[in-house]
CSV table of C-alpha atoms in Angstrom, one decimal:
chain,number,residue,atom,x,y,z
A,1256,UNK,CA,123.1,63.6,-37.0
A,1257,UNK,CA,123.9,60.3,-37.8
A,1258,UNK,CA,122.6,57.3,-35.9
A,1259,UNK,CA,124.5,54.8,-33.5
A,1260,UNK,CA,123.7,50.9,-34.7
A,1261,UNK,CA,123.4,48.6,-32.5
A,1262,UNK,CA,125.7,45.6,-33.0
A,1263,UNK,CA,123.8,42.4,-34.2
A,1264,UNK,CA,122.4,39.7,-31.7
A,1265,UNK,CA,124.6,36.8,-31.6
A,1266,UNK,CA,123.4,33.9,-33.6
A,1267,UNK,CA,123.1,30.6,-32.7
A,1268,UNK,CA,124.7,27.3,-34.7
A,1269,UNK,CA,121.3,26.9,-36.5
A,1270,UNK,CA,121.9,30.4,-37.8
A,1271,UNK,CA,118.9,31.5,-35.6
A,1272,UNK,CA,118.9,34.6,-33.3
A,1273,UNK,CA,119.8,33.7,-29.4
A,1274,UNK,CA,116.9,34.4,-26.7
A,1275,UNK,CA,118.2,36.7,-24.3
A,1276,UNK,CA,115.4,35.5,-21.7
A,1277,UNK,CA,117.4,34.3,-18.6
A,1278,UNK,CA,116.9,30.8,-17.3
A,1279,UNK,CA,115.4,31.7,-14.2
A,1280,UNK,CA,112.6,33.5,-16.5
A,1281,UNK,CA,112.2,30.8,-18.7
A,1282,UNK,CA,112.4,28.1,-16.2
A,1283,UNK,CA,109.6,30.1,-14.5
A,1284,UNK,CA,107.2,30.5,-17.9
A,1285,UNK,CA,107.4,26.7,-18.3
A,1286,UNK,CA,105.9,26.5,-14.5
A,1287,UNK,CA,103.2,29.2,-14.7
A,1288,UNK,CA,103.0,32.5,-13.3
A,1289,UNK,CA,100.2,30.8,-11.2
A,1290,UNK,CA,101.6,27.7,-10.2
A,1291,UNK,CA,105.0,29.0,-8.8
A,1292,UNK,CA,102.6,31.4,-7.0
A,1293,UNK,CA,100.6,28.7,-5.5
A,1294,UNK,CA,104.0,26.9,-4.4
A,1295,UNK,CA,105.5,29.8,-2.7
A,1296,UNK,CA,102.0,29.5,-0.8
A,1297,UNK,CA,102.8,26.3,0.1
A,1298,UNK,CA,106.3,26.7,1.3
A,1299,UNK,CA,105.2,29.8,3.3
A,1300,UNK,CA,101.9,28.0,4.4
A,1301,UNK,CA,104.1,24.6,5.7
A,1302,UNK,CA,107.1,26.6,7.4
A,1303,UNK,CA,104.6,29.3,9.4
A,1304,UNK,CA,102.4,26.2,10.5
A,1305,UNK,CA,106.0,24.0,11.0
A,1306,UNK,CA,107.4,26.8,13.4
A,1307,UNK,CA,104.1,26.1,15.5
A,1308,UNK,CA,103.7,22.9,15.7
A,1309,UNK,CA,106.7,20.4,15.1
A,1310,UNK,CA,104.1,17.8,14.6
A,1311,UNK,CA,103.9,19.0,11.5
A,1312,UNK,CA,106.7,17.9,9.3
A,1313,UNK,CA,106.1,14.5,10.5
A,1314,UNK,CA,105.6,11.6,7.8
A,1315,UNK,CA,102.0,10.1,9.6
A,1316,UNK,CA,100.6,13.7,9.0
A,1317,UNK,CA,102.0,14.2,6.0
A,1318,UNK,CA,100.1,11.2,4.6
A,1319,UNK,CA,97.1,12.0,6.7
A,1320,UNK,CA,97.5,15.7,4.7
A,1321,UNK,CA,97.3,13.6,1.8
A,1322,UNK,CA,94.6,11.0,1.8
A,1323,UNK,CA,92.3,13.7,3.5
A,1324,UNK,CA,92.7,15.7,0.1
A,1325,UNK,CA,92.5,12.6,-2.2
A,1326,UNK,CA,88.8,12.6,-2.1
A,1327,UNK,CA,88.3,16.3,-3.1
A,1328,UNK,CA,91.3,16.2,-4.8
A,1329,UNK,CA,89.3,13.8,-7.4
A,1330,UNK,CA,85.9,16.6,-7.0
A,1331,UNK,CA,88.5,19.1,-8.0
A,1332,UNK,CA,89.9,17.6,-10.9
A,1333,UNK,CA,86.7,17.1,-12.7
A,1334,UNK,CA,85.6,20.4,-11.7
A,1335,UNK,CA,88.4,21.7,-13.6
A,1336,UNK,CA,87.1,20.3,-16.8
A,1337,UNK,CA,83.6,21.8,-16.2
A,1338,UNK,CA,85.1,25.3,-15.4
A,1339,UNK,CA,87.0,24.5,-19.2
A,1340,UNK,CA,84.4,24.2,-20.5
A,1341,UNK,CA,82.7,27.4,-19.4
A,1342,UNK,CA,80.0,26.1,-16.9
A,1343,UNK,CA,79.9,25.0,-13.1
A,1344,UNK,CA,78.8,21.6,-11.3
A,1345,UNK,CA,77.2,21.9,-7.4
A,1346,UNK,CA,76.5,19.0,-7.3
A,1347,UNK,CA,79.2,16.5,-7.6
A,1348,UNK,CA,79.2,16.8,-3.5
A,1349,UNK,CA,75.5,15.3,-3.4
A,1350,UNK,CA,76.8,12.5,-6.4
A,1351,UNK,CA,79.6,11.2,-4.1
A,1352,UNK,CA,77.1,10.9,-1.2
A,1353,UNK,CA,74.2,9.2,-3.4
A,1354,UNK,CA,77.2,6.8,-4.7
A,1355,UNK,CA,78.6,6.2,-1.3
A,1356,UNK,CA,74.9,5.1,-0.6
A,1357,UNK,CA,75.1,2.7,-3.5
A,1358,UNK,CA,78.3,1.4,-3.4
A,1359,UNK,CA,77.3,-0.2,0.3
A,1360,UNK,CA,74.3,-1.1,-0.3
A,1361,UNK,CA,75.0,-2.9,-3.5
A,1362,UNK,CA,78.0,-4.4,-2.2
A,1363,UNK,CA,76.1,-5.9,1.0
A,1364,UNK,CA,74.2,-7.9,-1.5
A,1365,UNK,CA,76.1,-8.9,-4.6
A,1366,UNK,CA,79.7,-8.3,-3.1
A,1367,UNK,CA,82.4,-5.2,-4.1
A,1368,UNK,CA,82.8,-5.4,-7.9
A,1369,UNK,CA,79.0,-4.8,-8.6
A,1370,UNK,CA,79.3,-2.0,-5.9
A,1371,UNK,CA,81.3,-0.5,-7.5
A,1372,UNK,CA,80.4,-0.2,-11.0
A,1373,UNK,CA,77.0,-0.3,-9.5
A,1374,UNK,CA,77.8,3.2,-8.1
A,1375,UNK,CA,79.9,4.3,-11.3
A,1376,UNK,CA,77.1,3.5,-13.5
A,1377,UNK,CA,74.5,5.6,-11.1
A,1378,UNK,CA,77.5,8.7,-11.3
A,1379,UNK,CA,77.8,9.1,-14.9
A,1380,UNK,CA,73.3,8.6,-15.2
A,1381,UNK,CA,73.3,12.1,-12.5
A,1382,UNK,CA,75.8,13.4,-14.7
A,1383,UNK,CA,73.9,12.5,-17.6
A,1384,UNK,CA,70.6,14.2,-16.3
A,1385,UNK,CA,72.7,17.4,-15.2
A,1386,UNK,CA,73.5,17.0,-18.9
A,1387,UNK,CA,70.4,17.2,-20.4
A,1388,UNK,CA,69.0,20.0,-18.2
A,1389,UNK,CA,71.9,22.0,-19.4
A,1390,UNK,CA,71.4,21.1,-23.3
A,1391,UNK,CA,67.5,20.4,-23.5
A,1392,UNK,CA,66.4,22.6,-20.9
A,1393,UNK,CA,68.3,25.4,-21.9
A,1394,UNK,CA,68.8,25.8,-17.9
A,1395,UNK,CA,72.0,28.1,-16.8
A,1396,UNK,CA,74.7,25.4,-15.1
A,1397,UNK,CA,74.5,27.0,-11.8
A,1398,UNK,CA,71.3,26.3,-11.5
A,1399,UNK,CA,70.3,22.8,-12.9
A,1400,UNK,CA,73.2,21.4,-11.3
A,1401,UNK,CA,72.3,23.7,-8.0
A,1402,UNK,CA,68.6,22.1,-8.2
A,1403,UNK,CA,69.8,18.5,-8.7
A,1404,UNK,CA,72.5,19.1,-5.6
A,1405,UNK,CA,69.2,19.1,-3.4
A,1406,UNK,CA,68.0,16.0,-5.8
A,1407,UNK,CA,70.5,14.2,-5.7
A,1408,UNK,CA,71.1,14.4,-1.5
A,1409,UNK,CA,67.1,13.7,-1.5
A,1410,UNK,CA,67.3,10.5,-3.1
A,1411,UNK,CA,70.7,9.1,-1.1
A,1412,UNK,CA,69.1,10.0,1.9
A,1413,UNK,CA,65.2,8.0,0.7
A,1414,UNK,CA,67.0,5.2,-0.8
A,1415,UNK,CA,69.1,4.9,3.0
A,1416,UNK,CA,66.5,6.4,5.2
A,1417,UNK,CA,68.7,8.8,6.6
A,1418,UNK,CA,71.3,6.6,7.4
A,1419,UNK,CA,74.6,5.0,7.0
A,1420,UNK,CA,74.0,1.5,4.8
A,1421,UNK,CA,76.4,-1.9,4.7
A,1422,UNK,CA,79.6,-2.6,6.6
A,1423,UNK,CA,82.5,-2.4,4.1
A,1424,UNK,CA,85.1,-2.4,7.1
A,1425,UNK,CA,85.8,-6.2,6.7
A,1426,UNK,CA,86.0,-6.3,3.1
A,1427,UNK,CA,90.0,-6.4,1.7
A,1428,UNK,CA,88.5,-4.2,-1.6
A,1429,UNK,CA,87.5,-1.8,0.5
A,1430,UNK,CA,89.7,-2.2,3.4
A,1431,UNK,CA,93.1,-2.1,0.2
A,1432,UNK,CA,91.6,1.5,-0.6
A,1433,UNK,CA,91.5,3.1,2.8
A,1434,UNK,CA,94.2,1.9,4.6
A,1435,UNK,CA,96.3,0.7,1.6
A,1436,UNK,CA,99.9,1.6,0.1
A,1437,UNK,CA,102.1,0.7,-3.1
A,1438,UNK,CA,105.6,1.6,-2.2
A,1439,UNK,CA,105.2,3.7,1.2
A,1440,UNK,CA,102.4,6.1,-0.7
A,1441,UNK,CA,99.0,5.3,0.5
A,1442,UNK,CA,96.0,3.8,-2.2
A,1443,UNK,CA,94.1,6.7,-1.6
A,1444,UNK,CA,96.8,9.1,-2.8
A,1445,UNK,CA,97.4,6.7,-5.9
A,1446,UNK,CA,94.1,7.4,-6.9
A,1447,UNK,CA,93.8,11.0,-6.9
A,1448,UNK,CA,97.5,10.2,-8.8
A,1449,UNK,CA,96.1,8.1,-11.6
A,1450,UNK,CA,92.8,10.6,-12.5
A,1451,UNK,CA,94.6,13.6,-12.3
A,1452,UNK,CA,97.4,12.3,-14.7
A,1453,UNK,CA,94.7,10.9,-17.1
A,1454,UNK,CA,92.6,13.9,-17.1
A,1455,UNK,CA,96.1,15.9,-17.6
A,1456,UNK,CA,96.5,14.3,-21.1
A,1457,UNK,CA,92.5,14.4,-22.1
A,1458,UNK,CA,93.1,18.2,-21.9
A,1459,UNK,CA,96.5,18.7,-22.7
A,1460,UNK,CA,97.2,16.2,-25.5
A,1461,UNK,CA,93.8,14.9,-27.5
A,1462,UNK,CA,91.8,16.6,-29.9
A,1463,UNK,CA,88.6,16.3,-27.6
A,1464,UNK,CA,90.5,18.2,-25.0
A,1465,UNK,CA,91.9,20.8,-27.0
A,1466,UNK,CA,88.2,21.1,-28.3
A,1467,UNK,CA,86.8,21.9,-24.6
A,1468,UNK,CA,89.1,24.4,-24.5
A,1469,UNK,CA,87.9,26.2,-27.7
A,1470,UNK,CA,84.0,26.0,-26.8
A,1471,UNK,CA,84.9,26.8,-23.5
A,1472,UNK,CA,87.0,30.3,-25.4
A,1473,UNK,CA,83.9,31.0,-27.2
A,1474,UNK,CA,81.4,28.6,-27.9
A,1475,UNK,CA,80.3,31.1,-30.9
A,1476,UNK,CA,83.3,30.4,-32.7
A,1477,UNK,CA,83.2,27.3,-32.0
A,1478,UNK,CA,79.9,26.8,-33.1
A,1479,UNK,CA,80.7,28.1,-36.3
A,1480,UNK,CA,83.7,26.0,-36.5
A,1481,UNK,CA,81.4,22.9,-36.5
A,1482,UNK,CA,82.0,21.5,-33.1
A,1483,UNK,CA,78.8,19.6,-32.3
A,1484,UNK,CA,79.0,21.9,-28.2
A,1485,UNK,CA,76.1,20.0,-27.2
A,1486,UNK,CA,77.8,16.7,-27.3
A,1487,UNK,CA,81.1,17.4,-25.1
A,1488,UNK,CA,78.7,19.2,-22.6
A,1489,UNK,CA,76.5,15.7,-22.2
A,1490,UNK,CA,80.3,14.2,-22.0
A,1491,UNK,CA,81.9,16.3,-20.2
A,1492,UNK,CA,79.1,16.5,-17.3
A,1493,UNK,CA,78.5,12.3,-17.4
A,1494,UNK,CA,82.5,12.3,-16.6
A,1495,UNK,CA,81.9,14.6,-13.9
A,1496,UNK,CA,79.7,12.3,-12.1
A,1497,UNK,CA,81.8,9.5,-12.6
A,1498,UNK,CA,84.9,10.9,-10.9
A,1499,UNK,CA,82.2,12.0,-8.7
A,1500,UNK,CA,80.8,8.5,-8.0
A,1501,UNK,CA,84.8,7.3,-7.3
A,1502,UNK,CA,84.8,9.7,-4.6
A,1503,UNK,CA,82.1,8.4,-3.6
A,1504,UNK,CA,83.2,4.5,-3.3
A,1505,UNK,CA,86.4,5.8,-1.7
A,1506,UNK,CA,84.0,7.7,1.3
A,1507,UNK,CA,82.5,4.4,1.8
A,1508,UNK,CA,86.2,2.8,2.0
A,1509,UNK,CA,87.4,5.5,4.6
A,1510,UNK,CA,83.7,5.4,6.8
A,1511,UNK,CA,83.0,1.9,6.3
A,1512,UNK,CA,79.6,2.4,5.4
A,1513,UNK,CA,77.6,4.3,2.9
A,1514,UNK,CA,76.9,8.0,3.5
A,1515,UNK,CA,73.8,9.8,2.5
A,1516,UNK,CA,75.3,13.5,3.2
A,1517,UNK,CA,78.3,12.9,6.1
A,1518,UNK,CA,81.6,13.1,4.3
A,1519,UNK,CA,80.1,14.7,0.7
A,1520,UNK,CA,78.8,17.6,1.9
A,1521,UNK,CA,80.3,20.7,1.9
A,1522,UNK,CA,82.7,19.5,-1.3
A,1523,UNK,CA,81.5,21.3,-4.0
A,1524,UNK,CA,82.8,24.5,-2.2
A,1525,UNK,CA,86.0,22.4,-1.6
A,1526,UNK,CA,86.6,22.0,-5.5
A,1527,UNK,CA,84.9,25.1,-7.0
A,1528,UNK,CA,87.7,27.1,-4.8
A,1529,UNK,CA,90.4,24.5,-5.9
A,1530,UNK,CA,89.7,25.2,-8.7
A,1531,UNK,CA,89.2,28.9,-9.0
A,1532,UNK,CA,93.0,29.0,-6.6
A,1533,UNK,CA,94.7,27.1,-9.2
A,1534,UNK,CA,94.1,29.4,-12.1
A,1535,UNK,CA,90.9,28.3,-13.7
A,1536,UNK,CA,89.0,31.1,-15.3
A,1537,UNK,CA,85.2,30.9,-14.3
A,1538,UNK,CA,84.2,32.1,-18.0
A,1539,UNK,CA,85.9,29.1,-18.8
A,1540,UNK,CA,88.5,28.4,-21.7
A,1541,UNK,CA,91.3,28.4,-19.1
A,1542,UNK,CA,93.1,26.3,-16.9
A,1543,UNK,CA,95.2,23.1,-15.6
A,1544,UNK,CA,95.2,20.0,-14.0
A,1545,UNK,CA,98.5,20.9,-12.3
A,1546,UNK,CA,97.5,24.5,-11.0
A,1547,UNK,CA,94.1,22.5,-9.4
A,1548,UNK,CA,96.0,20.0,-7.6
A,1549,UNK,CA,98.8,22.5,-6.2
A,1550,UNK,CA,95.7,24.2,-4.9
A,1551,UNK,CA,94.5,21.1,-3.5
A,1552,UNK,CA,97.4,20.8,-1.5
A,1553,UNK,CA,97.8,24.6,-0.5
A,1554,UNK,CA,93.5,23.8,1.1
A,1555,UNK,CA,94.8,20.4,2.8
A,1556,UNK,CA,97.9,22.1,4.3
A,1557,UNK,CA,95.7,25.1,5.7
A,1558,UNK,CA,92.9,22.9,6.8
A,1559,UNK,CA,95.4,20.4,8.6
A,1560,UNK,CA,97.5,23.3,10.2
A,1561,UNK,CA,94.3,24.9,11.3
A,1562,UNK,CA,93.6,22.0,13.3
A,1563,UNK,CA,96.8,21.4,14.4
A,1564,UNK,CA,96.9,24.6,15.8
A,1565,UNK,CA,93.7,24.4,17.6
A,1566,UNK,CA,91.9,27.1,14.9
A,1567,UNK,CA,88.0,26.6,15.3
A,1568,UNK,CA,86.4,24.4,13.1
A,1569,UNK,CA,83.8,27.2,12.3
A,1570,UNK,CA,86.6,29.9,11.7
A,1571,UNK,CA,87.6,26.9,8.9
A,1572,UNK,CA,84.4,27.6,7.2
A,1573,UNK,CA,85.0,31.5,7.2
A,1574,UNK,CA,88.4,30.9,6.4
A,1575,UNK,CA,87.8,28.6,2.8
A,1576,UNK,CA,84.8,30.9,1.9
A,1577,UNK,CA,87.3,33.5,2.0
A,1578,UNK,CA,89.9,32.2,-0.1
A,1579,UNK,CA,87.3,31.4,-3.1
A,1580,UNK,CA,86.3,34.9,-3.1
A,1581,UNK,CA,90.3,36.2,-2.7
A,1582,UNK,CA,90.8,33.9,-5.7
A,1583,UNK,CA,87.7,35.0,-7.7
A,1584,UNK,CA,88.9,38.9,-6.9
A,1585,UNK,CA,92.7,38.5,-8.2
A,1586,UNK,CA,91.1,36.7,-11.5
A,1587,UNK,CA,88.9,39.4,-12.4
A,1588,UNK,CA,92.2,42.4,-11.6
A,1589,UNK,CA,94.4,39.9,-13.3
A,1590,UNK,CA,91.7,39.8,-16.3
A,1591,UNK,CA,91.8,43.8,-16.8
A,1592,UNK,CA,87.8,43.8,-16.8
A,1593,UNK,CA,86.0,47.1,-15.7
A,1594,UNK,CA,85.2,47.2,-12.8
A,1595,UNK,CA,81.8,48.9,-13.1
A,1596,UNK,CA,77.9,47.5,-12.6
A,1597,UNK,CA,77.3,43.7,-12.2
A,1598,UNK,CA,79.2,41.4,-13.4
A,1599,UNK,CA,78.5,40.1,-17.3
């Protein structure tokens, strides 16, 4: 029996075989299936909410969504770095609250510049404490940061006596942060864009970022390759502390005073939910800033839409918790892991 030979694939000018992949597939592959799914979800949710309330697509409402997600977006971006390393930081909300109080208290006596510098320094110290407990105390990151969540929150309440501190509502710098705009875009959104771009460049285009992916993907192999894992863990948590402090300064600017608890409570859940929805593998080694930002936008639109439609705030918390569970379950299903017994 003779075998029919197929004609050879056409060759390109440089002699290579031309790919049969369609432009649509190449575009989806370039953006990423996870990101395409999030973009479709954002569009669908926006259409549904907009059809129920015409105010949703108003410019002012879109600015409200942008400024509302700026603080949780900062924490989600830095949570992405921690999760890529195969860890978790539950204390980011408490660090933001502590930084909010200290920035306002230092501002009252020393001015805005030292208030900002002092808050960021305290955030870095808090991050270093988290890293030291994990690295030198050999404590699981979830347990360690769960403990410091309570500890940092307690310190913020102690130094502030449990009340709002300072008044920054008349200072030009804080007013610019809270209500200013550059090229028509609110300053709060610019802060999120700049931090997200910096972290994206760090993860994608630097040796440090590639090493973080390697540590999260397989820490044993990374250690055998000569990577000082402890140094990277400490650095990642110090970065998380610095960005959490920046989020705390934005809370101070928005509320006009330092808030030990109000404004920062529950931010850790939103940050973890956004990172998980954005495609970060909770076991580490996978995740992107772009995916996290799209998830932050989706969560912001959902929250704003539920508020416009008059959904009870208690139900909004239920919805956020359900989203986190759904995101993790979808991740597990996509990874193809066996669903037998307790997770490792």
